[in-house]
CSV table of C-alpha atoms and ligand atoms in Angstrom, one decimal:
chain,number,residue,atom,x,y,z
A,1,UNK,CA,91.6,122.9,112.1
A,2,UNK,CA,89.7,119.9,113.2
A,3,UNK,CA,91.5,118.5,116.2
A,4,UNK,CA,94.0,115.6,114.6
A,5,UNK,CA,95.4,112.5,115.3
A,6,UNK,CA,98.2,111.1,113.7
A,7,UNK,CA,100.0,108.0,113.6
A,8,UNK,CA,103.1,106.4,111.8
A,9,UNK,CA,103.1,102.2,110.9
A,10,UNK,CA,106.5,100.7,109.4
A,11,UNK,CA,108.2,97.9,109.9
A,12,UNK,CA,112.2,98.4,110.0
A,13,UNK,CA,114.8,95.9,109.9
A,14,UNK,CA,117.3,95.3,113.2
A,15,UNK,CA,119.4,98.0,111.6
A,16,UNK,CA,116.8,100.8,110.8
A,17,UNK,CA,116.5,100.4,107.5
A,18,UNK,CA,112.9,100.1,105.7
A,19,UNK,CA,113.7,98.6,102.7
A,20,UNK,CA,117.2,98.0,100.8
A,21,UNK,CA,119.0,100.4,99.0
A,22,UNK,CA,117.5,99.1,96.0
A,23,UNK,CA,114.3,100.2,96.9
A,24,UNK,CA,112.8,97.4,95.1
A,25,UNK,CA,109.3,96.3,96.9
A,26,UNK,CA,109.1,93.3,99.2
A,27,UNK,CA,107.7,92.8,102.4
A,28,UNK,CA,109.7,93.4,105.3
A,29,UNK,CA,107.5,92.1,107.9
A,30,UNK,CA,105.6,88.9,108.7
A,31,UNK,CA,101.5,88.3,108.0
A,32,UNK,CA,101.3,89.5,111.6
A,33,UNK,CA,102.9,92.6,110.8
A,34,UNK,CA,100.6,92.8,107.2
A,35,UNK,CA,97.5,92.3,109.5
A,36,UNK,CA,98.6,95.2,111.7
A,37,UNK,CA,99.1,97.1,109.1
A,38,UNK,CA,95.3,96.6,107.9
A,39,UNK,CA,94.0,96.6,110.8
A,40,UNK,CA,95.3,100.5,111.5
A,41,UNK,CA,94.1,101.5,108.6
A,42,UNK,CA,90.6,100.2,109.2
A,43,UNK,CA,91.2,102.9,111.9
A,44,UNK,CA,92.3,105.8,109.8
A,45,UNK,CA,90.7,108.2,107.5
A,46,UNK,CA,93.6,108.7,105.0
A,47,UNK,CA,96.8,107.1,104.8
A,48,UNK,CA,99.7,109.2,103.6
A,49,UNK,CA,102.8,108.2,101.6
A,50,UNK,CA,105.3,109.1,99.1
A,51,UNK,CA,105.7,108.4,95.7
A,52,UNK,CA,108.7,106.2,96.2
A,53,UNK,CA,105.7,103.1,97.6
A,54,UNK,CA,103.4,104.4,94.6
A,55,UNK,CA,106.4,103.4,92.5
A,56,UNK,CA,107.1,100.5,94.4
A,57,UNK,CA,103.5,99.3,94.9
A,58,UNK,CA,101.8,101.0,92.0
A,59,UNK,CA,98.4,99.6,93.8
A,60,UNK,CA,95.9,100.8,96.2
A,61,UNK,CA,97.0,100.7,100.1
A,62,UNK,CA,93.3,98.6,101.4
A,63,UNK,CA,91.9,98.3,104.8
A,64,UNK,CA,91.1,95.2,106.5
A,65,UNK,CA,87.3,96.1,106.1
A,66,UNK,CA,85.7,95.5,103.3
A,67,UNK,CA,83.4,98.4,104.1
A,68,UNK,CA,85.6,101.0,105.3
A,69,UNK,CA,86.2,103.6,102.4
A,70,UNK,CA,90.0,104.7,103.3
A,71,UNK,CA,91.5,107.7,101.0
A,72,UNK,CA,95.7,107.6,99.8
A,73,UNK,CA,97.1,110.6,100.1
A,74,UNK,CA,100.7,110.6,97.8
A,75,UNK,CA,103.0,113.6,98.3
A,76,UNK,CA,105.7,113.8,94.9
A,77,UNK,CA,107.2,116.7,93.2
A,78,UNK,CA,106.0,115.9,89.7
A,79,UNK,CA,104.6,112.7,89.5
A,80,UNK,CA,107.7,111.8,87.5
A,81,UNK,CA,107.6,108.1,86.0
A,82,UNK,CA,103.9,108.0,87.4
A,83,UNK,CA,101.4,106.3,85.1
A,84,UNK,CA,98.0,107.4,85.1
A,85,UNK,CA,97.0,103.8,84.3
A,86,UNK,CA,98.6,101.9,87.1
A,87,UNK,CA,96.1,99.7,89.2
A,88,UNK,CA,96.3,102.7,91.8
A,89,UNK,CA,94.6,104.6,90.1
A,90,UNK,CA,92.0,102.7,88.2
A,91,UNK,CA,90.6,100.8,91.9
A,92,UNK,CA,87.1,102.2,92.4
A,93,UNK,CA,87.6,101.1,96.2
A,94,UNK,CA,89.7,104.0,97.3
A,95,UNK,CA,89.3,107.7,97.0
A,96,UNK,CA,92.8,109.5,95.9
A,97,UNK,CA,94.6,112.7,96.5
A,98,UNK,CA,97.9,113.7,95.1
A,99,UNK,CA,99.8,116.7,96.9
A,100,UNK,CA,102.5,118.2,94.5
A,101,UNK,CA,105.1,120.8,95.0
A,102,UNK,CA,106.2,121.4,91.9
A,103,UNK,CA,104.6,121.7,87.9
A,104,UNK,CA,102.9,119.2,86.0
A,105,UNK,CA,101.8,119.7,82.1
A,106,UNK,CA,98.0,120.4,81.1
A,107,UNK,CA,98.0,117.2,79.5
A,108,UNK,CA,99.3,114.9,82.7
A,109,UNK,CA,97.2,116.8,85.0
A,110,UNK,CA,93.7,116.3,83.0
A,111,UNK,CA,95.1,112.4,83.1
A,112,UNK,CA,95.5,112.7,87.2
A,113,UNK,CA,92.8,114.6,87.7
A,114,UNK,CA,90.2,112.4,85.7
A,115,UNK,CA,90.4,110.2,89.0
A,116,UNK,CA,92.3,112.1,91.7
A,117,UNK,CA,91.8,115.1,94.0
A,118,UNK,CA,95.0,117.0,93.1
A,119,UNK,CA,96.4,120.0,95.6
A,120,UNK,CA,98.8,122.1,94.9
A,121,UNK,CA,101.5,122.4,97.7
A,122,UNK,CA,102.1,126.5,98.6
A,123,UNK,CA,104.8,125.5,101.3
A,124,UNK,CA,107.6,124.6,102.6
A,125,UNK,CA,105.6,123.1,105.2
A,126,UNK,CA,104.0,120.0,102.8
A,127,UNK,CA,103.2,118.0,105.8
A,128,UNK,CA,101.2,120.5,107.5
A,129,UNK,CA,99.6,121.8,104.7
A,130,UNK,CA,98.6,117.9,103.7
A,131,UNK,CA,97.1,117.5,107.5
A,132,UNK,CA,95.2,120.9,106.6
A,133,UNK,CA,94.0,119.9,103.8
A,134,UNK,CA,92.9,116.4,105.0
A,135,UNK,CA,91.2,117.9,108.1
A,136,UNK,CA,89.1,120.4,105.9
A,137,UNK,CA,87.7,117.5,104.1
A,138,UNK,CA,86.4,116.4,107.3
A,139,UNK,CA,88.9,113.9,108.3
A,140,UNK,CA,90.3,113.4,112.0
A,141,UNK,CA,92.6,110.2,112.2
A,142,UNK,CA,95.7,110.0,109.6
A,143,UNK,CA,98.0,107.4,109.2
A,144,UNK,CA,101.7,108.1,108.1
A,145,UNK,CA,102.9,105.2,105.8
A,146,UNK,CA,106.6,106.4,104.8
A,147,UNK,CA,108.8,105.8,103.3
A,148,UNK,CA,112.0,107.7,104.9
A,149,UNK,CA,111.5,110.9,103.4
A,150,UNK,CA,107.6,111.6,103.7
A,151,UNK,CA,108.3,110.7,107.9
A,152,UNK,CA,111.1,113.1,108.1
A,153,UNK,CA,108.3,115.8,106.3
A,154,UNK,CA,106.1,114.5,109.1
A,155,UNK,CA,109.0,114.1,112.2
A,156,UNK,CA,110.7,117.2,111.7
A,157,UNK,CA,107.3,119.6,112.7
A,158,UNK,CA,106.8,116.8,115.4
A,159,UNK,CA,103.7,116.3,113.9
A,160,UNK,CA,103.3,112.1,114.8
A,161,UNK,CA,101.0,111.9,118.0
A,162,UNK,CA,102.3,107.5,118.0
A,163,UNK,CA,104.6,105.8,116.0
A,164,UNK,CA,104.1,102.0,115.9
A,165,UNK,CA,107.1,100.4,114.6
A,166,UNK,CA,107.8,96.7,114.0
A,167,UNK,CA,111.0,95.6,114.4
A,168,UNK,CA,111.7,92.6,112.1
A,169,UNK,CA,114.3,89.8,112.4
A,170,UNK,CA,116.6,91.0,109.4
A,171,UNK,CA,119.7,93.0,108.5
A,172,UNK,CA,119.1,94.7,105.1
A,173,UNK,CA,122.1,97.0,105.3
A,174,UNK,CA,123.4,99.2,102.7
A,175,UNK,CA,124.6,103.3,103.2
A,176,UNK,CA,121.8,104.1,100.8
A,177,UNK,CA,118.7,101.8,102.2
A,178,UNK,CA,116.1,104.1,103.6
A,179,UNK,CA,115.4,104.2,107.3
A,180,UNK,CA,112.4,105.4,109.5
A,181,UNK,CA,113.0,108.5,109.2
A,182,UNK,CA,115.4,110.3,106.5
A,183,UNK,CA,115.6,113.4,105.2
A,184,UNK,CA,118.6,115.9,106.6
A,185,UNK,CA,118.1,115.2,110.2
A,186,UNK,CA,118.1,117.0,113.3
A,187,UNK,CA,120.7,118.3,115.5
A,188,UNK,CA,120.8,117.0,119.3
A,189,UNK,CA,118.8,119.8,120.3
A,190,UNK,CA,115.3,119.4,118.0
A,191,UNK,CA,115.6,115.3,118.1
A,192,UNK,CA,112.6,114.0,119.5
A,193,UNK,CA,111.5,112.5,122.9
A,194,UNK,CA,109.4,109.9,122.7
A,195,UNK,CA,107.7,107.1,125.5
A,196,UNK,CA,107.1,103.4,125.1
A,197,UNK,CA,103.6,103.1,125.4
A,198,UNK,CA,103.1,99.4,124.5
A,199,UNK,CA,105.8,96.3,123.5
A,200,UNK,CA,104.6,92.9,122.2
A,201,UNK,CA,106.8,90.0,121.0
A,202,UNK,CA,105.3,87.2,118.7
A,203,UNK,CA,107.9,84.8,117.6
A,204,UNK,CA,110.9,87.1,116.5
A,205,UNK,CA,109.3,90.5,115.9
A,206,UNK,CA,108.8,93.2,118.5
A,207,UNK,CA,105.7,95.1,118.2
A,208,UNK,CA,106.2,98.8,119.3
A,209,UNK,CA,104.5,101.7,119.9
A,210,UNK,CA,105.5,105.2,121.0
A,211,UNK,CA,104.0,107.9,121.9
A,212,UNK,CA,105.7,111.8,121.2
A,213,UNK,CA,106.9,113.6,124.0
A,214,UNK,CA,106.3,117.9,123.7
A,215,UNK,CA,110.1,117.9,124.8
A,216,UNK,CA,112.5,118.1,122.1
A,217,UNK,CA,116.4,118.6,122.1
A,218,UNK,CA,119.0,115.9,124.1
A,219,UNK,CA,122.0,116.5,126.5
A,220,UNK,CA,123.9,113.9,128.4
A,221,UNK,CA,123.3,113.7,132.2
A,222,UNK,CA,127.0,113.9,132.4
A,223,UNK,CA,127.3,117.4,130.6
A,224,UNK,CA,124.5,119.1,132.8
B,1,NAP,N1,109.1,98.8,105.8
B,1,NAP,C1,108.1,99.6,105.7
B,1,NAP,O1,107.2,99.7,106.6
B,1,NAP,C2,108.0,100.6,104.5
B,1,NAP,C3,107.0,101.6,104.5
B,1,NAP,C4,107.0,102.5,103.5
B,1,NAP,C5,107.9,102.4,102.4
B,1,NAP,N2,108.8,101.4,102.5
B,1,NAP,C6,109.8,101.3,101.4
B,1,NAP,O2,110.6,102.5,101.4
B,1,NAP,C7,111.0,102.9,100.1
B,1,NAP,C8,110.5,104.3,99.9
B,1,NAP,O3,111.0,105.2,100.8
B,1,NAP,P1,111.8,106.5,100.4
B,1,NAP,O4,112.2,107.2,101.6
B,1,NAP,O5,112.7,106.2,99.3
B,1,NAP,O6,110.6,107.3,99.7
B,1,NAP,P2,109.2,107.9,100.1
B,1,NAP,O7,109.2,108.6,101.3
B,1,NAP,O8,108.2,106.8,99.9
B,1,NAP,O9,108.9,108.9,98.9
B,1,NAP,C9,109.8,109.9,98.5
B,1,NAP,C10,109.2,110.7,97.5
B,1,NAP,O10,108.1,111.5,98.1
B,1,NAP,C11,108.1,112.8,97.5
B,1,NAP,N3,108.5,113.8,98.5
B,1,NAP,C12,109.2,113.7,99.6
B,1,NAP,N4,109.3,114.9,100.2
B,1,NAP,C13,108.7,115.8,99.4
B,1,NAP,C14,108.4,117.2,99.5
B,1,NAP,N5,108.9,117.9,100.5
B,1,NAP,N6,107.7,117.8,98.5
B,1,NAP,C15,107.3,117.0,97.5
B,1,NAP,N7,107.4,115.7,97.3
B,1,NAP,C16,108.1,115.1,98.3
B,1,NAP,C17,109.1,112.8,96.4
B,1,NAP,O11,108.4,112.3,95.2
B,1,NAP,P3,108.9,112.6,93.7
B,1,NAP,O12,110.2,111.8,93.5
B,1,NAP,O13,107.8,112.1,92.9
B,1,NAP,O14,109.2,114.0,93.6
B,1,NAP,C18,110.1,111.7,96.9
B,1,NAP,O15,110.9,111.1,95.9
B,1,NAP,C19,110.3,101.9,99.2
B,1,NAP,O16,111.3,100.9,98.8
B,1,NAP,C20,109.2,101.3,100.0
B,1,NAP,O17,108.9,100.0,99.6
B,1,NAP,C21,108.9,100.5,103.5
């Protein structure tokens, strides 16, 4: 495999959370944040995300550059409440690939595939399989959009080389509201390590960015 980089960009409330339980879309962050957000993918090959922001979005994820051809990976089951005629997929400006797991009819594929690479996952392991894939096709620098559950596909392999993570002045709440990273979580010996490479404060928001540690797994000074 083509050696990789990969990098994560959401913005999470004060209390983790990257949207509210509703999972309605609205943006968390400020324009700074939004600009950021470009601006990373004008630096990124593909952009990966789940089906939940295709839902929420139902548009194409653009650069800041006009001329920079960026592709948007989704990763879904089934494509399940998915229309093939959603703004997503009709945008001549972006080049598509949808990874599924599970079985899609004849009929909804031939819609997909009219104007999207699809790939069907083997796996267990979707998020390396996706990187695979995306680094046969030539590509070297991925970004890792979310939402909670495509990071933890991402988190739990350790597979995020920076995570840059805006922390915005809000409180969304909410048992059910999805956070940075879902999915079932680690136990205190896999979490992972991670150094602060970089912190910038405009106005309220911190800017962060960390970079992954090899070292996994935590025990308390005291208990050594
Ligand atoms: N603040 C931010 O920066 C930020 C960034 C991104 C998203 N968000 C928000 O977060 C919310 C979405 O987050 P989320 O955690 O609910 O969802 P998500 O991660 O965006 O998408 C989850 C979906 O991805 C697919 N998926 C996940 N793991 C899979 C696997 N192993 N195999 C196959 N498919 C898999 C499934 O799609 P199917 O259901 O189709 O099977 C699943 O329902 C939205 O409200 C969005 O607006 C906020």
């Amino acid at each position: 495999m083509k050696s990789l980089e990969v990098f994560s960009n959401l913005a999470t409330s004060l209390d983790g959370k990257i949207a509210t339980s509703s999972r309605e879309f609205f943006i968390l962050g400020s324009p700074k944040d939004l600009l950021l957000l470009r601006k990373l993918r004008d630096s990124a090959d593909a952009i990966v995300f789940g089906a939940e922001v295709l839902r929420a979005f139902r548009r194409p994820c653009l650069p800041l550059r006009k001329n920079h051809r960026i592709t948007n990976a989704v990763l879904s089951r089934d494509l399940r409440g998915i229309d093939p005629d959603w703004p997503f997929f009709v945008d001549a400006r972006i080049d598509r690939v949808l990874y599924i797991s599970g079985k899609l009819s004849a009929a909804r594929r031939a819609k997909f595939a009219e104007r999207s690479r699809i790939v069907e996952l083997k796996s267990h392991d979707v998020a390396k399989e996706i990187l695979r894939d995306l680094s046969k096709q030539g590509m070297s620098k991925i970004g890792v959009e979310g939402g909670g559950s495509v990071m933890w596909e991402f988190a739990r392999q350790n597979l995020i080389d920076r995570y840059y993570v805006t922390i915005v002045p809000r409180i969304l709440a909410g048992k059910g509201a999805p956070t940075l990273v879902d999915g079932a979580g680690f136990f205190p010996t896999e979490v992972l390590n991670l150094k602060l490479e970089k912190v910038r404060k405009v106005g309220s928001e911190l800017f962060l960015i960390y970079s992954a540690l090899g070292a996994r797994g935590h025990r308390h000074p005291l208990l050594k």
